[in-house]
PDB file of C-alpha atoms in Angstrom:
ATOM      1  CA  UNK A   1      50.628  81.540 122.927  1.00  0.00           C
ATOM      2  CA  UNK A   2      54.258  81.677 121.971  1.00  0.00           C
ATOM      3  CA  UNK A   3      56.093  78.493 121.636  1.00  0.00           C
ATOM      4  CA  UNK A   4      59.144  77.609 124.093  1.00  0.00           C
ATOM      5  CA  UNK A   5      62.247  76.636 122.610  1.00  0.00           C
ATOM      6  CA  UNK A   6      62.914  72.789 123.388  1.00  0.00           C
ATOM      7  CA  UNK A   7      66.321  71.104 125.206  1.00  0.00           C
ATOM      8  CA  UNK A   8      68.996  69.291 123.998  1.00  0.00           C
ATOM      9  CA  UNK A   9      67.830  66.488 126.264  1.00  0.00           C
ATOM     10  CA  UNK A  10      65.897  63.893 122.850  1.00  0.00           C
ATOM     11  CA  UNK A  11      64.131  62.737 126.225  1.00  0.00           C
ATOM     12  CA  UNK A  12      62.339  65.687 127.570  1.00  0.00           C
ATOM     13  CA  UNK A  13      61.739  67.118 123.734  1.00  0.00           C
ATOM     14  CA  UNK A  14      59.724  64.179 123.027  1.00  0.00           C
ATOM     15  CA  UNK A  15      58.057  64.378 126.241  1.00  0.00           C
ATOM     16  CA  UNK A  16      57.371  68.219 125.287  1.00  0.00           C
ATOM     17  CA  UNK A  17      56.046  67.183 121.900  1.00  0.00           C
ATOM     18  CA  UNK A  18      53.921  64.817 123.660  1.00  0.00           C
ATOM     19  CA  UNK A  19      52.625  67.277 125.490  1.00  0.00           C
ATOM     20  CA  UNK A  20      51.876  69.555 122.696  1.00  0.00           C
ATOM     21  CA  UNK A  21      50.545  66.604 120.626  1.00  0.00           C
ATOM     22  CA  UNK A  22      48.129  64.739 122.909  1.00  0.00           C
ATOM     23  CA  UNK A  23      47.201  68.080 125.088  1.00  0.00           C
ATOM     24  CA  UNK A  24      48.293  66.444 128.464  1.00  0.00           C
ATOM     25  CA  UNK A  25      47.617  68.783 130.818  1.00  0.00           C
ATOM     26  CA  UNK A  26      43.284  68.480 130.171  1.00  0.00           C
ATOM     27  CA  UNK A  27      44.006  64.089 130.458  1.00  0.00           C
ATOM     28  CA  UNK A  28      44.271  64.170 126.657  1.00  0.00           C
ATOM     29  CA  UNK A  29      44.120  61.095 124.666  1.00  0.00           C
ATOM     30  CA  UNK A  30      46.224  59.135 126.819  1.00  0.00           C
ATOM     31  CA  UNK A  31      45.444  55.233 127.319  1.00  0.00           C
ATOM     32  CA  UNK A  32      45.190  53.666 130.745  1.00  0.00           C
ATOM     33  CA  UNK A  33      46.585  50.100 131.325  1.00  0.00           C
ATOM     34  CA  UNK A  34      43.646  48.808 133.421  1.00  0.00           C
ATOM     35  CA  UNK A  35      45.557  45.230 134.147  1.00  0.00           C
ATOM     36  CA  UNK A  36      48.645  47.111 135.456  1.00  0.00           C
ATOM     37  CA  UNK A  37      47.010  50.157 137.415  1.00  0.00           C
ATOM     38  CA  UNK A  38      43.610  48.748 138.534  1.00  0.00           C
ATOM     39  CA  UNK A  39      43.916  49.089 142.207  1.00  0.00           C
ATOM     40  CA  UNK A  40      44.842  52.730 141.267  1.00  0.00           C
ATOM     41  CA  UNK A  41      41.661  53.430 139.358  1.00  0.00           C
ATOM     42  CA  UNK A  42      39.708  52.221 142.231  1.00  0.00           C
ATOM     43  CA  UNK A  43      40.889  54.666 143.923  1.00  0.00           C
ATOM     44  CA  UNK A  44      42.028  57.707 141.874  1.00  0.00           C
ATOM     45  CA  UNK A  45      39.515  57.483 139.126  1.00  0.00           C
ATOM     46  CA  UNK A  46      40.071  56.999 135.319  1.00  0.00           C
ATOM     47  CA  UNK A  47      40.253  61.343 134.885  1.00  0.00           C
ATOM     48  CA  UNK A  48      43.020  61.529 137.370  1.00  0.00           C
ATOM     49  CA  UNK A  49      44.993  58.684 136.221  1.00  0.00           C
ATOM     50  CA  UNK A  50      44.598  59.901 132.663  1.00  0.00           C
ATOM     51  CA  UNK A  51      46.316  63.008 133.880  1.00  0.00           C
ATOM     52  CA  UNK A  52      49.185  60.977 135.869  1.00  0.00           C
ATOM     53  CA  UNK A  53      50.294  59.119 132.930  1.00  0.00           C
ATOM     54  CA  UNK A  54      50.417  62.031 130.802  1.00  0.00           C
ATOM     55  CA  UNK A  55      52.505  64.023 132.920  1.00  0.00           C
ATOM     56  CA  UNK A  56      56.270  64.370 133.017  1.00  0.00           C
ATOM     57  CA  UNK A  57      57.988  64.970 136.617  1.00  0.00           C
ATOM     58  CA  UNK A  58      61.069  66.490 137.956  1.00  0.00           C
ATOM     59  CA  UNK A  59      62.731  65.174 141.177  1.00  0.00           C
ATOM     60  CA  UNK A  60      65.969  67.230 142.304  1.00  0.00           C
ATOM     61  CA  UNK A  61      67.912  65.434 144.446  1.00  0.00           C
ATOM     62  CA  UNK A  62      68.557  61.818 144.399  1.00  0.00           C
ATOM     63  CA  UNK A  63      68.763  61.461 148.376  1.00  0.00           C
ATOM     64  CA  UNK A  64      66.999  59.033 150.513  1.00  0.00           C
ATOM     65  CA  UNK A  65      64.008  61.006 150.780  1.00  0.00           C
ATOM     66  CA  UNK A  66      64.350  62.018 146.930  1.00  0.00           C
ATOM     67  CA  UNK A  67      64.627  58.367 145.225  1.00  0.00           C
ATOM     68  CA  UNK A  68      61.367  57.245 147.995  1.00  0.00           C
ATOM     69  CA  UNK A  69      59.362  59.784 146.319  1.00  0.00           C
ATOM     70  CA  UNK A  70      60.357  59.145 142.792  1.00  0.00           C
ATOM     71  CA  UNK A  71      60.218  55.585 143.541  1.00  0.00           C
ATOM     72  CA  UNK A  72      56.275  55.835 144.129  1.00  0.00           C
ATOM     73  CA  UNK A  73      55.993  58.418 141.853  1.00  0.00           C
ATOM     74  CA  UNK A  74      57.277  55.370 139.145  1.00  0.00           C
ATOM     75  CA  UNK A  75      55.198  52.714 140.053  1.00  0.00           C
ATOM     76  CA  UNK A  76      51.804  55.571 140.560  1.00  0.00           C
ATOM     77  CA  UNK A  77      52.568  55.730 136.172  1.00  0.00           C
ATOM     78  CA  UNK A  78      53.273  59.030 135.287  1.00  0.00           C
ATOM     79  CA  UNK A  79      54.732  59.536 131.680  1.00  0.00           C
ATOM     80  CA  UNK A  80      57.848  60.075 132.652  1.00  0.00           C
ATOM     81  CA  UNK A  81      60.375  61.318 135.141  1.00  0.00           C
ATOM     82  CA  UNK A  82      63.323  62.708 135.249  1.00  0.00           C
ATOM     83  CA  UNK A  83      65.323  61.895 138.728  1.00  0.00           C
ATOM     84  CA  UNK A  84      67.914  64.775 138.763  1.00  0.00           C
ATOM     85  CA  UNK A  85      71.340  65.570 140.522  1.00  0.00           C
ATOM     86  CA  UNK A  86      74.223  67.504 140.400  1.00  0.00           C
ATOM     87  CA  UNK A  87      76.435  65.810 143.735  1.00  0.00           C
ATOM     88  CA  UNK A  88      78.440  62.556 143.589  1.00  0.00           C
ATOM     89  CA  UNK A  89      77.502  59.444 145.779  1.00  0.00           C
ATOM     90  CA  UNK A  90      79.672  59.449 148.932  1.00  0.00           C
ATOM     91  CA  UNK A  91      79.590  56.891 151.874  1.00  0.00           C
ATOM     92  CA  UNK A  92      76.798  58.733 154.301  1.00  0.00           C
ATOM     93  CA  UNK A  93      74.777  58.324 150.985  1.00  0.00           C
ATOM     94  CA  UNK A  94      74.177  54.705 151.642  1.00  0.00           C
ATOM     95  CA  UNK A  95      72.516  55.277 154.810  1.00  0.00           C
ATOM     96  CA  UNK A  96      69.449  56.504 153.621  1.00  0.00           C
ATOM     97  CA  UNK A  97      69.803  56.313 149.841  1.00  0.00           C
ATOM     98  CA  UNK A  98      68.744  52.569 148.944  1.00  0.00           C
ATOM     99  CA  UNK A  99      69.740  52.003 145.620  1.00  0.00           C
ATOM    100  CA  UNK A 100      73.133  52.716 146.133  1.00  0.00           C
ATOM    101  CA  UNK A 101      76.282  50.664 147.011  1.00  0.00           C
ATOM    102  CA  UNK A 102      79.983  51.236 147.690  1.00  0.00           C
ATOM    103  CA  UNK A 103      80.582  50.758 144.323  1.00  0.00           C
ATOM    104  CA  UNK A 104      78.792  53.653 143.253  1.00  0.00           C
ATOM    105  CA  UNK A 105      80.748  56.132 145.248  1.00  0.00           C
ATOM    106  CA  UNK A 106      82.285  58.963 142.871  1.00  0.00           C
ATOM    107  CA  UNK A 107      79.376  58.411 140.510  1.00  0.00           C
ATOM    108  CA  UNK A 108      76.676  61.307 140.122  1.00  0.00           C
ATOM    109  CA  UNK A 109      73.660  60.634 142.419  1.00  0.00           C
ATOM    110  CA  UNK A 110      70.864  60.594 139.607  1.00  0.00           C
ATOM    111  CA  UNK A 111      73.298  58.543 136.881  1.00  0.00           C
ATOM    112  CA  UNK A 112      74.044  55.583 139.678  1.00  0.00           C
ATOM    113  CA  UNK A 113      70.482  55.181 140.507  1.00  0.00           C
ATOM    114  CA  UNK A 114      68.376  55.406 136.984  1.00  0.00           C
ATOM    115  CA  UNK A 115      68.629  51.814 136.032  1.00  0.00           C
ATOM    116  CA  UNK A 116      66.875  50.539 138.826  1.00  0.00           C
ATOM    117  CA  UNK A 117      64.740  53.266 139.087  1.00  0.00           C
ATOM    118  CA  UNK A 118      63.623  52.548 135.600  1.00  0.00           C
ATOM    119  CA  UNK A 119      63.094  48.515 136.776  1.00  0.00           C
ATOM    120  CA  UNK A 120      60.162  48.718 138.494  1.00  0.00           C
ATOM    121  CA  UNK A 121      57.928  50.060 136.042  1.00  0.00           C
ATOM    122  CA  UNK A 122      58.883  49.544 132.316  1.00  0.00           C
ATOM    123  CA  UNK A 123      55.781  51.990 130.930  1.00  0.00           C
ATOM    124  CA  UNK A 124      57.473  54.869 132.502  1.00  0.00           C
ATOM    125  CA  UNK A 125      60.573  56.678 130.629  1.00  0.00           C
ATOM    126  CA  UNK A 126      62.844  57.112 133.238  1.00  0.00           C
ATOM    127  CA  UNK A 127      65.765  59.544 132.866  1.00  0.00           C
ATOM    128  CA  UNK A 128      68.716  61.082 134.773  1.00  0.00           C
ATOM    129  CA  UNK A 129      70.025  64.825 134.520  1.00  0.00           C
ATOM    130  CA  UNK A 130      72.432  66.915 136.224  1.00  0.00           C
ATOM    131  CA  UNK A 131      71.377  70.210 133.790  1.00  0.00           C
ATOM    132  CA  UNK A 132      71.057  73.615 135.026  1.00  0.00           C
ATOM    133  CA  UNK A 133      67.454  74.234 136.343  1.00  0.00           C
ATOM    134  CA  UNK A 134      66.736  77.350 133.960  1.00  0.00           C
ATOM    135  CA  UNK A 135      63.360  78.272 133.271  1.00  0.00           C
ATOM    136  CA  UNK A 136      63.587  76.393 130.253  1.00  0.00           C
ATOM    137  CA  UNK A 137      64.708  73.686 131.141  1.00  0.00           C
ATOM    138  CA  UNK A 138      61.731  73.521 134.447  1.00  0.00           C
ATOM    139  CA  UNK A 139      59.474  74.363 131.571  1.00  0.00           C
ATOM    140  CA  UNK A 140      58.903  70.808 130.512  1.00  0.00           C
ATOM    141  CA  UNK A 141      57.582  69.522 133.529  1.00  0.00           C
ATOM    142  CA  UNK A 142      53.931  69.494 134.885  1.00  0.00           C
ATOM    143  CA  UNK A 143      55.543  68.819 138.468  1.00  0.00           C
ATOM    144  CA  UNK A 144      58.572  69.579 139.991  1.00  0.00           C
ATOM    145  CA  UNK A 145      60.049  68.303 143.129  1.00  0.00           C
ATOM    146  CA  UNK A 146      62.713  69.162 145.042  1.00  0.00           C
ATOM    147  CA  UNK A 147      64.703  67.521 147.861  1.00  0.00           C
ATOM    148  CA  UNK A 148      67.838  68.526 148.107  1.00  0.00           C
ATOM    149  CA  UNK A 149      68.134  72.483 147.486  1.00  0.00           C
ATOM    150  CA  UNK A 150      68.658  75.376 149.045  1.00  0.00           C
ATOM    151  CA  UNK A 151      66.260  78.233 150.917  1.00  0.00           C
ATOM    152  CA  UNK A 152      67.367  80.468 148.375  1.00  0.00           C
ATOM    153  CA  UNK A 153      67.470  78.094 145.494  1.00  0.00           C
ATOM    154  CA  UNK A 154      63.654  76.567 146.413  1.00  0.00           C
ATOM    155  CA  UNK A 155      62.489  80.258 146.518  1.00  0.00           C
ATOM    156  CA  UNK A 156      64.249  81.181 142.598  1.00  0.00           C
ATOM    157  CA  UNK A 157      62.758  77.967 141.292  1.00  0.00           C
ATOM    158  CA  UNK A 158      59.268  78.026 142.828  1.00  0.00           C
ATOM    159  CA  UNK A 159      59.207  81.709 141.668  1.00  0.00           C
ATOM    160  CA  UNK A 160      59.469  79.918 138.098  1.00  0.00           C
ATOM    161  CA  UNK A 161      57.001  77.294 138.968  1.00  0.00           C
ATOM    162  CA  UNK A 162      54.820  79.984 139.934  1.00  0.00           C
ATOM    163  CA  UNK A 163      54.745  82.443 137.178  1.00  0.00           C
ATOM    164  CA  UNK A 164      55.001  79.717 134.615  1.00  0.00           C
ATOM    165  CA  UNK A 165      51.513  80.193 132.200  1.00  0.00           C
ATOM    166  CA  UNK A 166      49.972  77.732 133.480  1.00  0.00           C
ATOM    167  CA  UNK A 167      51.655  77.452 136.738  1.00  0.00           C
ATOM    168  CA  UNK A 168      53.952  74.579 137.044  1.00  0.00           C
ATOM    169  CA  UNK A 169      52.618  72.379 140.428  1.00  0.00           C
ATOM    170  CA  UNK A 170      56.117  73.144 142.770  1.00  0.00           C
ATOM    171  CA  UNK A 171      56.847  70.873 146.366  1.00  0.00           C
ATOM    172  CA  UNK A 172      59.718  71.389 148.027  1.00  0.00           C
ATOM    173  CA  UNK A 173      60.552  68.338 150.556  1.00  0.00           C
ATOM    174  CA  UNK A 174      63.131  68.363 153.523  1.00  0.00           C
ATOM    175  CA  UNK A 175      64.298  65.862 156.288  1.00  0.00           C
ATOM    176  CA  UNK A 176      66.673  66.527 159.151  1.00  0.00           C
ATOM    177  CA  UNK A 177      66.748  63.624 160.958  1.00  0.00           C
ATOM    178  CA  UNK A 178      63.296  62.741 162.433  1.00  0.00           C
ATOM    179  CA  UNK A 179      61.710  65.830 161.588  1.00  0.00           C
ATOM    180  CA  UNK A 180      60.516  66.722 157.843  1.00  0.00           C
ATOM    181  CA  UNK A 181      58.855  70.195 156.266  1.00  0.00           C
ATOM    182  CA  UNK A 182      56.758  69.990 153.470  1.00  0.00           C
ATOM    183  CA  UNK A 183      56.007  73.131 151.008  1.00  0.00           C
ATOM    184  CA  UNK A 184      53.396  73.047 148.349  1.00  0.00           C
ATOM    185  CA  UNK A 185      52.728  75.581 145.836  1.00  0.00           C
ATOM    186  CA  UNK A 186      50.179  74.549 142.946  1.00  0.00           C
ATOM    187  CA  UNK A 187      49.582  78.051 141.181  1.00  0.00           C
ATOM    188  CA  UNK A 188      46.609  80.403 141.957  1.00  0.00           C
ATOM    189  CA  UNK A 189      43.797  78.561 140.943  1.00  0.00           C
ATOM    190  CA  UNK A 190      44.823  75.423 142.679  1.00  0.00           C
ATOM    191  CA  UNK A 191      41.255  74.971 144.999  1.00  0.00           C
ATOM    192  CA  UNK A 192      41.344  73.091 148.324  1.00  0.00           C
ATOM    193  CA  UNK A 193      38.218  70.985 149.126  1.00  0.00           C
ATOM    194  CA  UNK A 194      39.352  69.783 152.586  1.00  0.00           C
ATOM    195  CA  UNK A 195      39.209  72.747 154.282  1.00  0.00           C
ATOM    196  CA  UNK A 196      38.545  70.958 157.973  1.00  0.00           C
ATOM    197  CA  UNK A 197      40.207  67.273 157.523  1.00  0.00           C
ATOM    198  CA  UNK A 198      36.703  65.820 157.755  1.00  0.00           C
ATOM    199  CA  UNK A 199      35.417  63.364 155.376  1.00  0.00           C
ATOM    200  CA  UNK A 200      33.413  64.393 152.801  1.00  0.00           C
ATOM    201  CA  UNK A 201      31.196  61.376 153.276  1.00  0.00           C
ATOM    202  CA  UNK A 202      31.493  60.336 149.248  1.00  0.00           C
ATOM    203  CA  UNK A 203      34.192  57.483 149.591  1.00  0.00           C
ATOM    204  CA  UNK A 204      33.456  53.693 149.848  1.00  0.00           C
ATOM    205  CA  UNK A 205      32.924  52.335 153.338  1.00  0.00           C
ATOM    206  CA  UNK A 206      36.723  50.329 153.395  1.00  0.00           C
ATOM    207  CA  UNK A 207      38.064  53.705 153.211  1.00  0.00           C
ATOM    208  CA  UNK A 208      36.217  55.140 156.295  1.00  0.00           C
ATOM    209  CA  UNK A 209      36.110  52.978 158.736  1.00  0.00           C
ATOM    210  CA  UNK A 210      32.866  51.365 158.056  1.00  0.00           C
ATOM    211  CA  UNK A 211      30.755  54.042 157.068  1.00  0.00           C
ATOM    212  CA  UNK A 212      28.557  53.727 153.626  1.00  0.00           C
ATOM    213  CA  UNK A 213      28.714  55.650 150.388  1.00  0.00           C
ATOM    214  CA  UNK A 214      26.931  58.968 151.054  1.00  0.00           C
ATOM    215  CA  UNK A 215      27.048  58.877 154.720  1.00  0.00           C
ATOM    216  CA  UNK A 216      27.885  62.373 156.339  1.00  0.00           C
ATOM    217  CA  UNK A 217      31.308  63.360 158.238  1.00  0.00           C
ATOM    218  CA  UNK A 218      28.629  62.980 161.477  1.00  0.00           C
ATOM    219  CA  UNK A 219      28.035  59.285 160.329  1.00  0.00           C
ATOM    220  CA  UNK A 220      31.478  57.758 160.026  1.00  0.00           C
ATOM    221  CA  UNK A 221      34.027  56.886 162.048  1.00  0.00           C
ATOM    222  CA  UNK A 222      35.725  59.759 163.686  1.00  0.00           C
ATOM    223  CA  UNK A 223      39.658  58.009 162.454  1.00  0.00           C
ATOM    224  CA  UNK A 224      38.277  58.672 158.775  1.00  0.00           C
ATOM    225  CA  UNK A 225      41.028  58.050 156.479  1.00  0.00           C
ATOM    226  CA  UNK A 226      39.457  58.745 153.578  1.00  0.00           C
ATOM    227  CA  UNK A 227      40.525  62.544 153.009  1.00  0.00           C
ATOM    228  CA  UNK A 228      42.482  61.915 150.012  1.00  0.00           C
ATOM    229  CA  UNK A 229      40.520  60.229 147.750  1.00  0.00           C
ATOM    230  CA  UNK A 230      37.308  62.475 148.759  1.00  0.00           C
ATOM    231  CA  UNK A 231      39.427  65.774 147.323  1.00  0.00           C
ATOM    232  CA  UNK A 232      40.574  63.756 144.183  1.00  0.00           C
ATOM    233  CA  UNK A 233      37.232  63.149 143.403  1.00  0.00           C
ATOM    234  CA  UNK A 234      35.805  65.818 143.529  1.00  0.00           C
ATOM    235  CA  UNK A 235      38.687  67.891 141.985  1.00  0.00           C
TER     236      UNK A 235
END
C-alpha cells in the first residue's frame, strides 16, 4: 500500500502517525477512560468506543448546526477533531452560532470558536483549519462532515470520501430554517442492519419501553427507541 505524503498541519501528522502506529481504524490499542465515558460504554460497547477515540474527524463549517455537531462529537471522545472554516464571523452568525460574540466578528469562524470547543473535553485534541480540502489533506480523517458547502463542492469531496482505499465515512448536513437534509455516504461495504426501523429485540428493557433482553420486535413496545444501539451492536 503506498504511503500518503503528510501536511504541514504538526496536528493532523501526528494524528496520521497515530493512525499508522496504533492501527486505528480495526479499534487498535487504544485505552478507554471508563470513569469519564461510562454511560457511553453502556451503551455503545467497549469495540465501538475503542474505535471513537481512535478516530480523527473533520467538521467544515463552523455554523450553528456545524459547532452542535462537533460539540457532541467532543464530548462522544473521538481522538481528535478538527472544526474547519474558511468565512469570517459576521452578526447573523450569533443567531445560531453559540460560541460566538460581537467581539468575534471579523475573526475566522473555526479560529474564534476552538478554545471553547476544546473546554469541554480536555482528552480530545481539538484544532482549527481554514486549509484547502485536497485529497490530501481529507486523507487524514476517518470522518468527514460537512455543513456549510456547496451542491457542487459536497459532490467533489464525497467523490474523495468515496474512492478513498478504505473509503473515508462522508455526511453532508444542511438547515434552512426549520427544515434540514441529511446525506450519508459510508463506502461500499458499509451494511445496514435496520432495514424496517423495528427493534431488533437485543437491547436492555430502559431502552424499549419496557420490554426484556431478547424479547422480539412483536414483544416490545411499538414507540421502541432502541434502533440505534441494536445496529451498533451488532455492527
Amino acid at each position: 500500500m503506498s504511503k500518503r505524503k503528510l501536511s504541514e498541519d504538526p496536528l493532523l501528522d501526528q494524528a496520521k502517525k497515530t493512525k499508522m502506529d496504533n492501527g486505528v481504524a480495526d479499534g487498535g490499542n487504544v485505552e478507554i477512560d471508563e470513569n469519564l465515558h461510562s454511560r457511553q460504554l453502556a451503551v455503545y460497547g467497549r469495540e465501538v468506543m475503542r474505535r471513537m477515540a481512535g478516530a480523527s474527524v473533520l467538521v467544515s463549517g463552523a455554523n450553528g448546526v456545524g459547532v452542535e455537531i462537533a460539540k457532541n462529537v467532543i464530548l462522544a471522545g473521538v481522538r481528535a477533531l478538527t472544526i474547519h472554516d474558511q468565512k469570517s464571523v459576521e452578526l447573523r452568525d450569533l443567531s445560531a452560532q453559540f460560541y460566538l460574540t460581537e467581539e468575534d466578528v471579523g475573526q475566522n469562524r473555526a479560529e474564534a470558536c476552538k478554545e471553547k470547543l476544546q473546554e469541554l473535553n480536555n482528552a480530545v485534541a481539538v484544532s482549527a483549519s481554514s486549509a484547502e480540502l485536497t485529497p490530501e489533506y481529507l486523507n487524514q480523517f476517518q470522518v468527514v462532515v460537512l455543513t456549510d458547502a456547496s451542491l457542487a463542492e459536497s459532490k467533489r469531496i464525497n467523490e474523495v470520501c468515496h474512492n478513498s482505499q478504505p473509503a473515508i465515512p462522508f455526511i453532508r448536513v444542511e438547515t434552512r430554517g426549520v427544515f434540514a437534509s441529511v446525506f450519508t455516504d459510508f463506502g461500499q461495504e458499509f451494511t445496514v442492519y435496520d432495514v424496517d426501523g423495528k427493534c431488533l429485540g437485543r437491547c436492555p428493557g430502559w431502552f424499549s419501553g419496557g420490554g426484556r433482553t431478547g424479547d422480539t420486535a412483536a414483544d416490545t413496545s411499538s414507540s421502541c427507541s432502541c434502533d440505534i444501539l441494536c445496529c451498533i451492536t451488532e455492527h
